[in-house]
Amino acid sequence: MTDHALTPRERRLRRGLVALAMACAVLVLVVIAVLVYWRLYLLGPSGDPFTRGPFVIRLDTTGAALAWSIEGTGKVELTAAGPDGTVTATEGRFTGLRPGTRYLWTASVGGIGRAAGSFRTAPLDLRDGVRFGVIGDYGSGNDHEWAVGRTLAAARPDFVTTAGDNSYLVGAPQVLDRNIFEPLHDVMLNAPLWATEGEHDLIYSGGAAVTSALHLPGPRGRYVVRYGPVQLVLL
């Protein structure tokens, strides 16, 4: 068999095929680069990893505690910044804070800030005053409750207490997000909600669902809690 030299037309065709293959390879690399760039920089934010909270549950003169629920097993890191520097929480609790001082807190998951709020530690006395809110028979999750939640958040109370009936028609776990945590979300970012319980809360599991969800200090909404010089007795 004898090899034949390529004709000019065949050489042009081969060069065209090589160029086409190189162009396809470059296009594939461009598409991959665009997808990587889109994934890292252009896509919208991922969904909120928190299914509930974070929300403030305790405040005293030198400490604060927050609680939350999160999807998956992501590690939550809490930091608070105040005039005396930055503090990191351990298992959701800040210690060594300055009395009567406002701190800005941030919750990060996987190194990305996902939630933020503020709180004021309890003062040692009443010279600087204490601002608090009281609500009752509120847990319907309707426009009225959302309006009250916005008004409370704007007032920046140090804490909020309730007179019961935190969830209608019953204080069952399935409706607590709609009736409590969503309408009062902005309030609970910045102030603890210390609730007592009414018949609508107690009719389901003796109020255990509301007690657990709000991390209340005592069962059935019956307990004593202090905010510095202020003592609350809830019945």
Coordinates of N, CA and C in Angstrom, one line a residue:
M1 N 0.9 -1.2 0.0 CA 0.0 0.0 0.0 C 0.9 1.2 0.0
T2 N 0.5 2.2 -0.8 CA 1.3 3.4 -0.9 C 0.6 4.5 -0.3
D3 N 1.3 5.3 0.6 CA 0.7 6.5 1.2 C 0.6 7.6 0.1
H4 N -0.5 8.3 0.1 CA -0.7 9.4 -0.8 C -0.6 10.7 -0.1
A5 N 0.0 11.7 -0.6 CA 0.0 13.0 0.0 C -1.4 13.6 0.0
L6 N -1.7 14.4 1.1 CA -3.0 15.0 1.2 C -3.1 16.1 0.1
T7 N -4.3 16.1 -0.4 CA -4.5 17.2 -1.4 C -4.7 18.5 -0.6
P8 N -4.6 19.6 -1.3 CA -4.8 20.9 -0.6 C -6.2 21.0 0.0
R9 N -7.2 20.4 -0.6 CA -8.5 20.5 0.0 C -8.6 19.7 1.3
E10 N -7.9 18.5 1.3 CA -7.9 17.6 2.5 C -7.1 18.3 3.6
R11 N -6.0 19.0 3.2 CA -5.3 19.7 4.3 C -6.1 20.8 4.9
R12 N -6.9 21.5 4.0 CA -7.7 22.6 4.6 C -8.8 22.0 5.5
L13 N -9.4 20.9 5.1 CA -10.4 20.2 5.9 C -9.9 19.8 7.2
R14 N -8.6 19.2 7.2 CA -8.1 18.8 8.5 C -7.8 19.9 9.4
R15 N -7.3 21.0 8.8 CA -7.0 22.2 9.6 C -8.3 22.8 10.2
G16 N -9.4 22.7 9.4 CA -10.7 23.2 9.8 C -11.2 22.3 11.0
L17 N -11.0 21.0 10.9 CA -11.5 20.1 11.9 C -10.7 20.3 13.2
V18 N -9.4 20.5 13.1 CA -8.6 20.8 14.3 C -9.0 22.1 15.0
A19 N -9.3 23.1 14.1 CA -9.7 24.4 14.7 C -11.1 24.3 15.3
L20 N -11.9 23.5 14.7 CA -13.3 23.3 15.3 C -13.2 22.6 16.6
A21 N -12.3 21.6 16.7 CA -12.1 20.9 18.0 C -11.6 21.8 19.1
M22 N -10.6 22.6 18.7 CA -10.0 23.6 19.7 C -11.1 24.6 20.1
A23 N -11.9 25.1 19.2 CA -13.0 26.0 19.5 C -14.0 25.4 20.5
C24 N -14.3 24.1 20.2 CA -15.3 23.4 21.1 C -14.7 23.3 22.5
A25 N -13.4 22.9 22.6 CA -12.7 22.8 23.9 C -12.7 24.1 24.6
V26 N -12.4 25.2 23.9 CA -12.4 26.5 24.5 C -13.8 26.9 25.0
L27 N -14.9 26.6 24.2 CA -16.2 26.9 24.6 C -16.6 26.1 25.9
V28 N -16.2 24.8 25.9 CA -16.5 24.0 27.1 C -15.8 24.6 28.4
L29 N -14.6 25.1 28.2 CA -13.9 25.7 29.4 C -14.6 27.0 29.8
V30 N -15.1 27.8 28.8 CA -15.8 29.0 29.1 C -17.1 28.7 29.8
V31 N -17.9 27.7 29.3 CA -19.1 27.3 30.0 C -18.8 26.9 31.4
I32 N -17.8 26.1 31.7 CA -17.5 25.7 33.0 C -17.1 26.9 33.9
A33 N -16.3 27.8 33.3 CA -15.9 29.0 34.1 C -17.1 29.8 34.5
V34 N -18.1 30.0 33.5 CA -19.3 30.8 33.8 C -20.1 30.1 34.9
L35 N -20.3 28.8 34.8 CA -21.0 28.1 35.8 C -20.4 28.2 37.2
V36 N -19.1 28.1 37.3 CA -18.4 28.2 38.6 C -18.6 29.7 39.1
Y37 N -18.4 30.7 38.2 CA -18.5 32.1 38.7 C -20.0 32.3 39.1
W38 N -20.9 31.8 38.4 CA -22.4 31.9 38.7 C -22.6 31.3 40.1
R39 N -22.1 30.1 40.3 CA -22.3 29.4 41.5 C -21.7 30.2 42.7
L40 N -20.6 30.7 42.5 CA -19.9 31.4 43.7 C -20.3 32.8 43.9
Y41 N -20.7 33.5 42.8 CA -20.8 35.0 43.0 C -22.2 35.5 42.6
L42 N -22.9 34.9 41.6 CA -24.1 35.5 41.1 C -25.4 34.9 41.5
L43 N -25.4 33.7 42.0 CA -26.6 33.1 42.5 C -27.1 33.8 43.7
G44 N -28.4 33.8 43.9 CA -29.0 34.5 45.1 C -28.6 33.7 46.4
P45 N -28.9 34.3 47.5 CA -28.5 33.7 48.8 C -29.3 32.4 49.0
S46 N -28.7 31.4 49.7 CA -29.3 30.2 50.0 C -30.4 30.5 51.1
G47 N -31.3 29.5 51.3 CA -32.4 29.7 52.2 C -31.9 29.9 53.6
D48 N -32.7 30.5 54.4 CA -32.4 30.7 55.9 C -32.2 29.4 56.5
P49 N -31.0 29.1 57.1 CA -30.8 27.8 57.8 C -31.6 27.7 59.1
F50 N -32.0 28.9 59.6 CA -32.8 28.8 60.9 C -34.2 28.6 60.6
T51 N -34.8 27.6 61.2 CA -36.2 27.3 61.2 C -37.0 28.1 62.3
R52 N -36.2 28.5 63.3 CA -36.8 29.3 64.3 C -35.7 30.1 65.0
G53 N -35.9 31.4 65.2 CA -34.9 32.2 65.9 C -33.7 32.6 64.9
P54 N -32.6 32.9 65.5 CA -32.3 32.9 67.0 C -33.1 34.0 67.7
F55 N -33.4 33.8 69.0 CA -34.2 34.7 69.7 C -33.7 34.7 71.2
V56 N -33.8 35.9 71.8 CA -33.3 36.1 73.1 C -34.2 35.4 74.1
I57 N -33.7 34.6 75.0 CA -34.5 33.9 76.0 C -34.2 34.3 77.5
R58 N -33.0 34.8 77.7 CA -32.6 35.3 79.1 C -31.7 36.5 79.0
L59 N -31.9 37.4 80.0 CA -31.1 38.5 80.2 C -30.9 38.8 81.7
D60 N -29.7 39.0 82.1 CA -29.4 39.5 83.5 C -28.4 40.6 83.4
T61 N -27.8 40.9 84.5 CA -26.9 42.1 84.5 C -25.6 41.8 83.8
T62 N -25.1 40.5 83.8 CA -23.8 40.2 83.1 C -23.9 39.1 82.1
G63 N -25.1 38.7 81.7 CA -25.2 37.6 80.7 C -26.4 37.7 79.9
A64 N -26.4 36.9 78.8 CA -27.6 36.8 78.0 C -27.5 35.4 77.3
A65 N -28.7 34.9 76.9 CA -28.8 33.6 76.3 C -29.8 33.7 75.1
L66 N -29.4 33.0 74.1 CA -30.3 32.9 72.9 C -30.5 31.4 72.6
A67 N -31.7 31.2 71.9 CA -32.0 29.9 71.5 C -32.4 29.9 70.0
W68 N -32.4 28.7 69.3 CA -32.8 28.7 67.9 C -33.0 27.2 67.5
S69 N -33.6 27.1 66.3 CA -33.7 25.8 65.7 C -33.1 25.9 64.3
I70 N -32.4 24.9 63.8 CA -31.7 25.0 62.6 C -31.8 23.7 61.8
E71 N -31.9 23.8 60.5 CA -31.9 22.7 59.6 C -30.5 22.0 59.5
G72 N -30.5 20.7 59.6 CA -29.2 20.0 59.4 C -28.4 20.1 60.7
T73 N -27.1 20.0 60.5 CA -26.2 20.0 61.6 C -25.2 21.1 61.6
G74 N -25.5 22.2 60.9 CA -24.6 23.4 60.8 C -24.3 23.9 62.2
K75 N -23.0 24.3 62.4 CA -22.5 24.9 63.6 C -22.9 26.4 63.7
V76 N -23.5 26.8 64.7 CA -23.9 28.2 64.9 C -22.9 28.9 65.8
E77 N -22.4 30.0 65.4 CA -21.4 30.8 66.2 C -22.1 32.1 66.5
L78 N -22.1 32.5 67.8 CA -22.7 33.7 68.2 C -21.6 34.7 68.8
T79 N -21.6 35.9 68.3 CA -20.7 36.9 68.8 C -21.5 38.1 69.2
A80 N -21.1 38.9 70.2 CA -21.8 40.1 70.6 C -20.7 41.2 70.7
A81 N -21.0 42.4 70.2 CA -20.1 43.5 70.3 C -20.7 44.6 71.1
G82 N -19.9 45.1 72.0 CA -20.4 46.3 72.8 C -19.2 47.2 73.1
P83 N -19.4 48.2 73.9 CA -18.4 49.2 74.2 C -17.1 48.6 74.9
D84 N -17.3 47.4 75.4 CA -16.2 46.8 76.1 C -15.5 45.7 75.2
G85 N -15.9 45.6 73.9 CA -15.3 44.7 73.0 C -16.2 43.6 72.5
T86 N -15.7 42.6 72.0 CA -16.4 41.5 71.4 C -16.4 40.2 72.2
V87 N -17.5 39.6 72.4 CA -17.6 38.4 73.2 C -18.2 37.2 72.4
T88 N -17.7 36.0 72.6 CA -18.2 34.9 71.9 C -19.1 34.0 72.8
A89 N -20.2 33.6 72.4 CA -21.1 32.8 73.2 C -20.7 31.3 73.3
T90 N -20.9 30.7 74.4 CA -20.7 29.3 74.6 C -22.1 28.6 74.7
E91 N -22.4 27.7 73.8 CA -23.7 27.0 73.8 C -24.9 28.0 73.9
G92 N -24.7 29.1 73.2 CA -25.8 30.1 73.1 C -25.8 31.1 74.3
R93 N -24.9 31.1 75.2 CA -24.9 32.0 76.3 C -23.7 32.9 76.4
F94 N -23.9 34.2 76.5 CA -22.9 35.1 76.7 C -22.7 35.4 78.2
T95 N -21.4 35.5 78.6 CA -21.1 35.8 80.0 C -20.1 36.9 80.1
G96 N -19.9 37.5 81.3 CA -18.9 38.6 81.4 C -19.3 39.9 80.8
L97 N -20.6 40.2 80.6 CA -21.0 41.4 80.0 C -21.1 42.5 81.0
R98 N -21.2 43.7 80.5 CA -21.3 44.9 81.4 C -22.8 45.2 81.7
P99 N -23.2 45.5 82.9 CA -24.6 45.8 83.2 C -25.1 47.0 82.5
G100 N -26.4 47.0 82.2 CA -27.1 48.1 81.6 C -26.4 48.6 80.3
T101 N -26.0 47.6 79.5 CA -25.2 48.0 78.2 C -25.9 47.3 77.0
R102 N -26.0 48.0 75.9 CA -26.5 47.4 74.7 C -25.4 46.7 73.9
Y103 N -25.7 45.5 73.5 CA -24.8 44.7 72.7 C -25.5 44.3 71.4
L104 N -24.7 44.4 70.3 CA -25.2 43.9 69.0 C -24.6 42.5 68.8
W105 N -25.5 41.6 68.5 CA -25.1 40.2 68.3 C -25.3 39.7 66.9
T106 N -24.5 38.8 66.4 CA -24.5 38.2 65.1 C -24.5 36.7 65.2
A107 N -25.3 36.0 64.5 CA -25.3 34.5 64.4 C -24.8 34.1 63.1
S108 N -23.7 33.3 63.0 CA -23.1 32.9 61.8 C -23.2 31.3 61.7
V109 N -23.5 30.9 60.5 CA -23.5 29.4 60.2 C -22.5 29.2 59.0
G110 N -21.6 28.3 59.3 CA -20.6 28.1 58.3 C -19.8 29.3 57.9
G111 N -19.6 30.2 58.8 CA -18.8 31.4 58.6 C -19.5 32.5 57.9
I112 N -20.8 32.4 57.7 CA -21.6 33.4 57.0 C -22.6 33.9 58.0
G113 N -22.7 35.2 58.1 CA -23.7 35.8 59.0 C -25.1 35.6 58.5
R114 N -25.9 35.0 59.4 CA -27.3 34.7 59.0 C -28.4 35.4 59.8
A115 N -28.1 35.9 60.9 CA -29.1 36.6 61.7 C -28.3 37.6 62.6
A116 N -29.0 38.7 63.0 CA -28.4 39.7 63.9 C -29.5 40.4 64.7
G117 N -29.1 40.9 65.8 CA -30.1 41.7 66.6 C -29.3 42.4 67.7
S118 N -30.0 42.8 68.8 CA -29.3 43.4 69.9 C -30.1 43.2 71.2
F119 N -29.4 43.4 72.3 CA -30.1 43.3 73.6 C -29.4 44.2 74.5
R120 N -30.1 44.6 75.6 CA -29.5 45.4 76.7 C -29.5 44.6 77.9
T121 N -28.3 44.4 78.5 CA -28.2 43.7 79.8 C -29.0 44.5 80.8
A122 N -29.4 43.8 81.9 CA -30.1 44.4 82.9 C -29.3 45.4 83.7
P123 N -29.8 46.6 84.0 CA -29.1 47.6 84.8 C -29.0 47.1 86.3
L124 N -28.1 47.7 87.0 CA -28.0 47.4 88.4 C -29.1 48.1 89.3
D125 N -29.6 49.3 88.8 CA -30.7 50.0 89.4 C -31.5 50.7 88.4
L126 N -32.5 51.5 88.8 CA -33.5 52.0 87.9 C -33.1 53.5 87.5
R127 N -31.9 53.9 87.7 CA -31.6 55.3 87.3 C -31.7 55.5 85.8
D128 N -31.4 54.5 85.0 CA -31.4 54.6 83.6 C -32.8 54.1 83.0
G129 N -33.7 53.7 83.9 CA -35.0 53.2 83.5 C -35.0 51.9 82.9
V130 N -36.1 51.2 82.8 CA -36.3 50.0 82.2 C -37.6 50.1 81.3
R131 N -37.5 49.7 80.0 CA -38.6 49.8 79.1 C -39.0 48.3 78.8
F132 N -40.3 48.1 79.0 CA -40.8 46.7 78.7 C -42.2 46.8 78.1
G133 N -42.6 45.7 77.4 CA -43.9 45.7 76.8 C -44.8 44.5 77.4
V134 N -46.1 44.7 77.4 CA -47.0 43.6 77.9 C -48.1 43.4 76.8
I135 N -48.3 42.2 76.4 CA -49.3 41.8 75.5 C -50.1 40.6 76.0
G136 N -51.3 40.4 75.6 CA -52.1 39.3 76.0 C -53.2 39.0 75.0
D137 N -53.6 37.7 75.0 CA -54.7 37.3 74.1 C -54.3 37.7 72.7
Y138 N -53.1 37.4 72.3 CA -52.6 37.9 71.0 C -52.3 36.9 69.9
G139 N -52.3 35.6 70.3 CA -51.7 34.6 69.4 C -52.5 34.1 68.3
S140 N -53.0 35.0 67.4 CA -53.8 34.6 66.3 C -53.1 34.6 65.0
G141 N -51.9 35.2 64.9 CA -51.1 35.2 63.7 C -51.7 36.0 62.6
N142 N -52.6 36.9 62.9 CA -53.3 37.7 61.9 C -52.6 39.1 61.7
D143 N -53.2 40.0 60.9 CA -52.6 41.3 60.6 C -52.5 42.1 61.9
H144 N -53.4 42.0 62.8 CA -53.4 42.8 64.0 C -52.1 42.4 64.8
E145 N -51.9 41.1 64.9 CA -50.7 40.7 65.7 C -49.4 41.1 65.0
W146 N -49.3 41.0 63.7 CA -48.1 41.5 63.0 C -47.9 43.0 63.3
A147 N -49.0 43.8 63.3 CA -48.9 45.2 63.5 C -48.4 45.5 64.9
V148 N -48.9 44.7 65.9 CA -48.4 44.9 67.3 C -46.9 44.5 67.4
G149 N -46.5 43.4 66.6 CA -45.1 43.0 66.6 C -44.2 44.1 66.1
R150 N -44.7 44.8 65.0 CA -43.8 45.8 64.5 C -43.7 47.0 65.4
T151 N -44.9 47.3 66.1 CA -44.8 48.4 67.0 C -43.9 48.1 68.2
L152 N -44.0 46.9 68.7 CA -43.1 46.5 69.8 C -41.7 46.6 69.4
A153 N -41.4 46.1 68.3 CA -40.0 46.1 67.8 C -39.4 47.5 67.7
A154 N -40.3 48.4 67.2 CA -39.8 49.8 67.0 C -39.6 50.5 68.4
A155 N -40.3 50.0 69.4 CA -40.1 50.6 70.8 C -38.9 50.1 71.5
R156 N -38.2 49.1 71.0 CA -37.0 48.5 71.5 C -37.1 48.2 73.0
P157 N -38.1 47.4 73.4 CA -38.2 47.1 74.9 C -37.0 46.2 75.4
D158 N -36.8 46.3 76.6 CA -35.7 45.5 77.2 C -36.2 44.1 77.4
F159 N -37.5 43.9 77.6 CA -38.1 42.6 77.6 C -39.6 42.7 77.4
V160 N -40.3 41.6 77.0 CA -41.7 41.6 76.8 C -42.3 40.5 77.6
T161 N -43.4 40.8 78.3 CA -44.1 39.7 79.0 C -45.5 39.6 78.5
T162 N -46.2 38.4 78.7 CA -47.5 38.2 78.1 C -48.4 37.8 79.3
A163 N -49.7 38.1 79.0 CA -50.8 37.7 80.0 C -51.5 36.5 79.6
G164 N -50.9 35.7 78.7 CA -51.5 34.4 78.4 C -52.2 34.4 77.0
D165 N -52.7 33.2 76.7 CA -53.3 32.9 75.4 C -52.4 33.3 74.3
N166 N -51.2 32.7 74.3 CA -50.2 33.0 73.3 C -50.4 32.3 71.9
S167 N -51.4 31.4 71.9 CA -51.6 30.7 70.6 C -53.1 30.2 70.5
Y168 N -53.7 30.6 69.4 CA -55.1 30.2 69.1 C -55.1 29.1 68.0
L169 N -56.0 28.2 68.0 CA -56.9 27.9 69.1 C -56.3 27.2 70.2
V170 N -55.2 26.5 70.0 CA -54.5 25.7 71.0 C -53.0 26.0 70.9
G171 N -52.3 25.8 72.0 CA -50.9 25.9 71.9 C -50.2 24.7 71.5
A172 N -50.5 24.2 70.3 CA -49.9 23.0 69.7 C -48.6 23.3 68.9
P173 N -47.7 22.5 68.9 CA -46.4 22.8 68.2 C -46.6 23.2 66.8
Q174 N -47.5 22.6 66.1 CA -47.7 22.9 64.7 C -48.1 24.3 64.3
V175 N -48.6 25.1 65.3 CA -49.1 26.4 65.0 C -48.3 27.5 65.7
L176 N -47.3 27.1 66.5 CA -46.6 28.1 67.2 C -45.8 29.1 66.4
D177 N -45.2 28.6 65.3 CA -44.5 29.5 64.4 C -45.4 30.6 63.8
R178 N -46.6 30.1 63.3 CA -47.5 31.1 62.7 C -48.0 32.1 63.8
N179 N -48.3 31.6 65.0 CA -49.0 32.4 66.0 C -48.0 33.2 66.9
I180 N -46.8 32.8 67.0 CA -45.9 33.5 67.9 C -44.6 33.9 67.2
F181 N -43.8 33.0 66.7 CA -42.5 33.2 66.3 C -42.4 34.1 65.0
E182 N -43.3 34.0 64.1 CA -43.2 34.8 62.9 C -43.7 36.2 63.1
P183 N -44.9 36.4 63.7 CA -45.3 37.8 64.0 C -44.4 38.6 64.9
L184 N -43.8 37.9 65.9 CA -43.0 38.6 66.9 C -41.5 38.4 66.6
H185 N -41.2 38.0 65.4 CA -39.8 37.7 65.1 C -38.8 38.8 65.4
D186 N -39.2 40.0 64.9 CA -38.3 41.2 65.1 C -38.2 41.6 66.6
V187 N -39.2 41.4 67.4 CA -39.2 41.7 68.8 C -38.3 40.7 69.5
M188 N -38.4 39.4 69.2 CA -37.6 38.4 69.9 C -36.2 38.3 69.5
L189 N -35.8 39.0 68.4 CA -34.4 39.2 68.1 C -33.7 40.0 69.1
N190 N -34.4 40.9 69.8 CA -33.8 41.9 70.7 C -34.2 41.9 72.1
A191 N -35.3 41.1 72.5 CA -35.8 41.1 73.8 C -36.4 39.7 74.2
P192 N -36.2 39.2 75.4 CA -36.8 38.0 75.8 C -38.3 38.1 75.9
L193 N -39.1 37.1 75.5 CA -40.5 37.0 75.7 C -40.8 36.1 76.8
W194 N -41.2 36.7 78.0 CA -41.5 35.9 79.2 C -43.0 35.8 79.3
A195 N -43.5 34.6 79.0 CA -45.0 34.5 78.9 C -45.5 33.7 80.0
T196 N -46.8 34.1 80.4 CA -47.6 33.2 81.2 C -48.6 32.5 80.3
E197 N -49.3 31.6 80.7 CA -50.2 30.8 79.8 C -51.6 30.8 80.2
G198 N -52.5 30.9 79.2 CA -53.9 30.9 79.5 C -54.5 29.5 79.0
E199 N -55.8 29.4 79.0 CA -56.5 28.2 78.7 C -56.2 27.6 77.3
H200 N -56.0 28.6 76.4 CA -55.7 28.1 75.0 C -54.3 27.5 74.9
D201 N -53.4 27.9 75.8 CA -52.1 27.3 75.8 C -52.1 26.0 76.6
L202 N -52.8 26.0 77.7 CA -52.8 24.9 78.7 C -53.7 23.7 78.2
I203 N -54.6 23.9 77.3 CA -55.5 22.8 76.9 C -54.7 21.7 76.1
Y204 N -53.6 22.1 75.5 CA -52.8 21.1 74.8 C -51.5 20.8 75.7
S205 N -51.4 19.6 76.1 CA -50.2 19.1 76.9 C -50.0 19.9 78.1
G206 N -51.0 20.5 78.7 CA -50.8 21.3 79.9 C -49.8 22.4 79.7
G207 N -49.7 22.9 78.5 CA -48.9 24.1 78.2 C -47.4 23.7 77.9
A208 N -47.1 22.4 77.9 CA -45.7 22.0 77.8 C -45.1 22.4 76.4
A209 N -46.0 22.5 75.4 CA -45.4 22.8 74.1 C -45.0 24.3 74.1
V210 N -45.8 25.2 74.6 CA -45.4 26.6 74.7 C -44.2 26.8 75.6
T211 N -44.3 26.1 76.8 CA -43.1 26.2 77.7 C -41.8 25.9 77.0
S212 N -41.8 24.7 76.3 CA -40.6 24.3 75.6 C -40.2 25.2 74.5
A213 N -41.1 25.6 73.7 CA -40.8 26.4 72.5 C -40.2 27.8 72.9
L214 N -40.7 28.4 74.0 CA -40.3 29.7 74.4 C -39.1 29.6 75.5
H215 N -38.8 28.4 75.8 CA -37.7 28.2 76.8 C -38.0 28.9 78.1
L216 N -39.3 28.8 78.6 CA -39.7 29.5 79.8 C -39.1 28.9 81.0
P217 N -38.8 29.8 82.0 CA -38.1 29.3 83.2 C -38.9 28.3 84.1
G218 N -40.3 28.2 83.9 CA -41.1 27.4 84.7 C -42.3 26.8 83.9
P219 N -42.9 25.7 84.4 CA -44.0 25.1 83.7 C -45.3 25.9 83.8
R220 N -46.2 25.7 82.9 CA -47.5 26.2 82.9 C -47.5 27.8 83.0
G221 N -46.4 28.4 82.7 CA -46.3 29.8 82.7 C -46.3 30.4 84.1
R222 N -45.8 29.6 85.1 CA -45.8 30.0 86.5 C -44.4 30.0 87.0
Y223 N -43.8 31.2 87.1 CA -42.4 31.3 87.5 C -42.1 32.7 87.9
V224 N -40.9 32.9 88.5 CA -40.4 34.2 88.9 C -39.1 34.5 88.1
V225 N -39.0 35.6 87.5 CA -37.8 36.0 86.7 C -37.4 37.4 87.1
R226 N -36.1 37.7 87.0 CA -35.6 39.0 87.3 C -34.9 39.6 86.1
Y227 N -35.1 40.9 86.0 CA -34.3 41.7 85.0 C -33.7 42.8 85.8
G228 N -32.5 42.5 86.4 CA -31.8 43.5 87.3 C -32.7 43.8 88.4
P229 N -33.1 45.1 88.6 CA -33.9 45.5 89.8 C -35.4 45.2 89.6
V230 N -35.8 44.7 88.5 CA -37.2 44.4 88.2 C -37.4 42.9 88.4
Q231 N -38.4 42.6 89.2 CA -38.8 41.2 89.4 C -40.2 40.9 88.9
L232 N -40.4 39.9 88.1 CA -41.7 39.6 87.5 C -42.2 38.2 88.1
V233 N -43.4 38.3 88.6 CA -44.1 37.0 89.0 C -45.2 36.7 88.1
L234 N -45.0 35.6 87.3 CA -46.0 35.2 86.3 C -46.9 34.1 86.8
L235 N -48.2 34.2 86.7 CA -49.2 33.2 87.1 C -50.2 32.9 86.0

